[in-house]
Amino acid sequence: MSKPSINLRTFDLNLLKVFDTVMAERSLTKAAEQLALTQPAVSNALRRLRDTLGDELLVRKGRSLEPTARGQELRLCGARHLAQIANRLSARRV
């Protein structure tokens, strides 16, 4: 898959939260439970992110999902930025 150009105006940032949860759980079903979504909704979100980024991101190995090189890179970068955003949003304003 080739890397398409990403338009941040139309990119759904919720896809990163879904991806991060799937990476943590290594299971679409468990991620769906954590996110209070259906398994098909998580699967669809992962497909949309794969299509947007032009990479499989995760591949099935036995009963688990393992990241591709790009998936691992996204996890490391995405998790850090999601945590920073969450911290800033929850910080009390004085």
Short mmCIF file of C-alpha atoms in Angstrom, two decimals:
data_model
loop_
_atom_site.label_atom_id
_atom_site.label_comp_id
_atom_site.label_asym_id
_atom_site.label_seq_id
_atom_site.Cartn_x
_atom_site.Cartn_y
_atom_site.Cartn_z
CA MET A 1 0.00 0.00 0.00
CA SER A 2 1.29 3.47 -0.81
CA LYS A 3 1.20 6.33 1.68
CA PRO A 4 -1.61 8.72 0.76
CA SER A 5 -1.42 12.35 1.77
CA ILE A 6 -3.38 13.11 4.96
CA ASN A 7 -5.72 16.06 5.25
CA LEU A 8 -5.90 16.97 8.95
CA ARG A 9 -9.11 18.92 8.39
CA THR A 10 -10.95 15.74 7.49
CA PHE A 11 -8.93 13.17 9.44
CA ASP A 12 -10.98 11.54 12.21
CA LEU A 13 -8.82 11.69 15.35
CA ASN A 14 -11.14 9.18 17.03
CA LEU A 15 -9.53 6.54 14.82
CA LEU A 16 -6.29 7.00 16.77
CA LYS A 17 -8.05 6.28 20.07
CA VAL A 18 -9.57 3.12 18.57
CA PHE A 19 -6.17 2.06 17.22
CA ASP A 20 -4.48 2.71 20.57
CA THR A 21 -7.07 0.58 22.37
CA VAL A 22 -6.80 -2.24 19.82
CA MET A 23 -3.02 -2.15 20.26
CA ALA A 24 -3.35 -2.33 24.04
CA GLU A 25 -5.84 -5.20 23.93
CA ARG A 26 -4.52 -6.96 20.80
CA SER A 27 -8.14 -7.94 20.18
CA LEU A 28 -10.95 -6.17 18.35
CA THR A 29 -13.55 -7.70 20.67
CA LYS A 30 -11.75 -6.62 23.85
CA ALA A 31 -11.09 -3.16 22.41
CA ALA A 32 -14.78 -2.84 21.55
CA GLU A 33 -15.67 -3.65 25.16
CA GLN A 34 -13.21 -1.04 26.46
CA LEU A 35 -14.56 1.61 24.08
CA ALA A 36 -18.23 0.70 24.59
CA LEU A 37 -18.56 0.07 20.85
CA THR A 38 -19.56 -2.95 18.84
CA GLN A 39 -16.89 -5.17 17.36
CA PRO A 40 -18.01 -4.26 13.80
CA ALA A 41 -17.65 -0.55 14.67
CA VAL A 42 -14.07 -1.11 15.87
CA SER A 43 -13.31 -3.20 12.79
CA ASN A 44 -14.70 -0.45 10.55
CA ALA A 45 -12.67 2.23 12.35
CA LEU A 46 -9.51 0.17 11.95
CA ARG A 47 -10.28 -0.34 8.24
CA ARG A 48 -10.76 3.41 7.79
CA LEU A 49 -7.43 4.13 9.50
CA ARG A 50 -5.69 1.48 7.40
CA ASP A 51 -7.15 3.00 4.23
CA THR A 52 -6.20 6.52 5.29
CA LEU A 53 -2.62 5.61 6.20
CA GLY A 54 -2.06 3.09 3.42
CA ASP A 55 -0.79 0.35 5.76
CA GLU A 56 -2.29 -2.76 7.36
CA LEU A 57 -1.09 -1.48 10.79
CA LEU A 58 -2.00 -4.80 12.45
CA VAL A 59 -1.82 -8.37 11.20
CA ARG A 60 -3.32 -11.48 12.78
CA LYS A 61 -0.81 -13.87 14.34
CA GLY A 62 -2.69 -16.79 15.83
CA ARG A 63 -5.31 -15.37 18.16
CA SER A 64 -3.58 -12.02 18.58
CA LEU A 65 -2.96 -8.94 16.47
CA GLU A 66 0.63 -7.85 15.91
CA PRO A 67 1.65 -4.43 14.61
CA THR A 68 3.42 -3.84 11.36
CA ALA A 69 6.45 -1.54 11.50
CA ARG A 70 4.19 1.40 10.66
CA GLY A 71 1.66 0.27 13.28
CA GLN A 72 4.35 0.14 15.95
CA GLU A 73 5.57 3.60 14.94
CA LEU A 74 2.03 4.97 15.08
CA ARG A 75 1.43 3.38 18.48
CA LEU A 76 4.53 4.96 20.01
CA CYS A 77 3.82 8.39 18.56
CA GLY A 78 0.04 8.27 18.90
CA ALA A 79 -0.05 7.04 22.49
CA ARG A 80 2.30 9.83 23.59
CA HIS A 81 0.25 12.52 21.86
CA LEU A 82 -3.10 11.13 23.06
CA ALA A 83 -1.76 11.21 26.64
CA GLN A 84 -0.59 14.81 26.21
CA ILE A 85 -3.97 15.86 24.85
CA ALA A 86 -5.80 14.11 27.68
CA ASN A 87 -3.54 15.78 30.26
CA ARG A 88 -4.09 19.22 28.80
CA LEU A 89 -7.84 18.77 28.54
CA SER A 90 -8.09 17.62 32.14
CA ALA A 91 -5.77 20.29 33.56
CA ARG A 92 -7.59 22.77 35.77
CA ARG A 93 -7.56 26.35 34.63
CA VAL A 94 -6.67 28.82 37.36
#
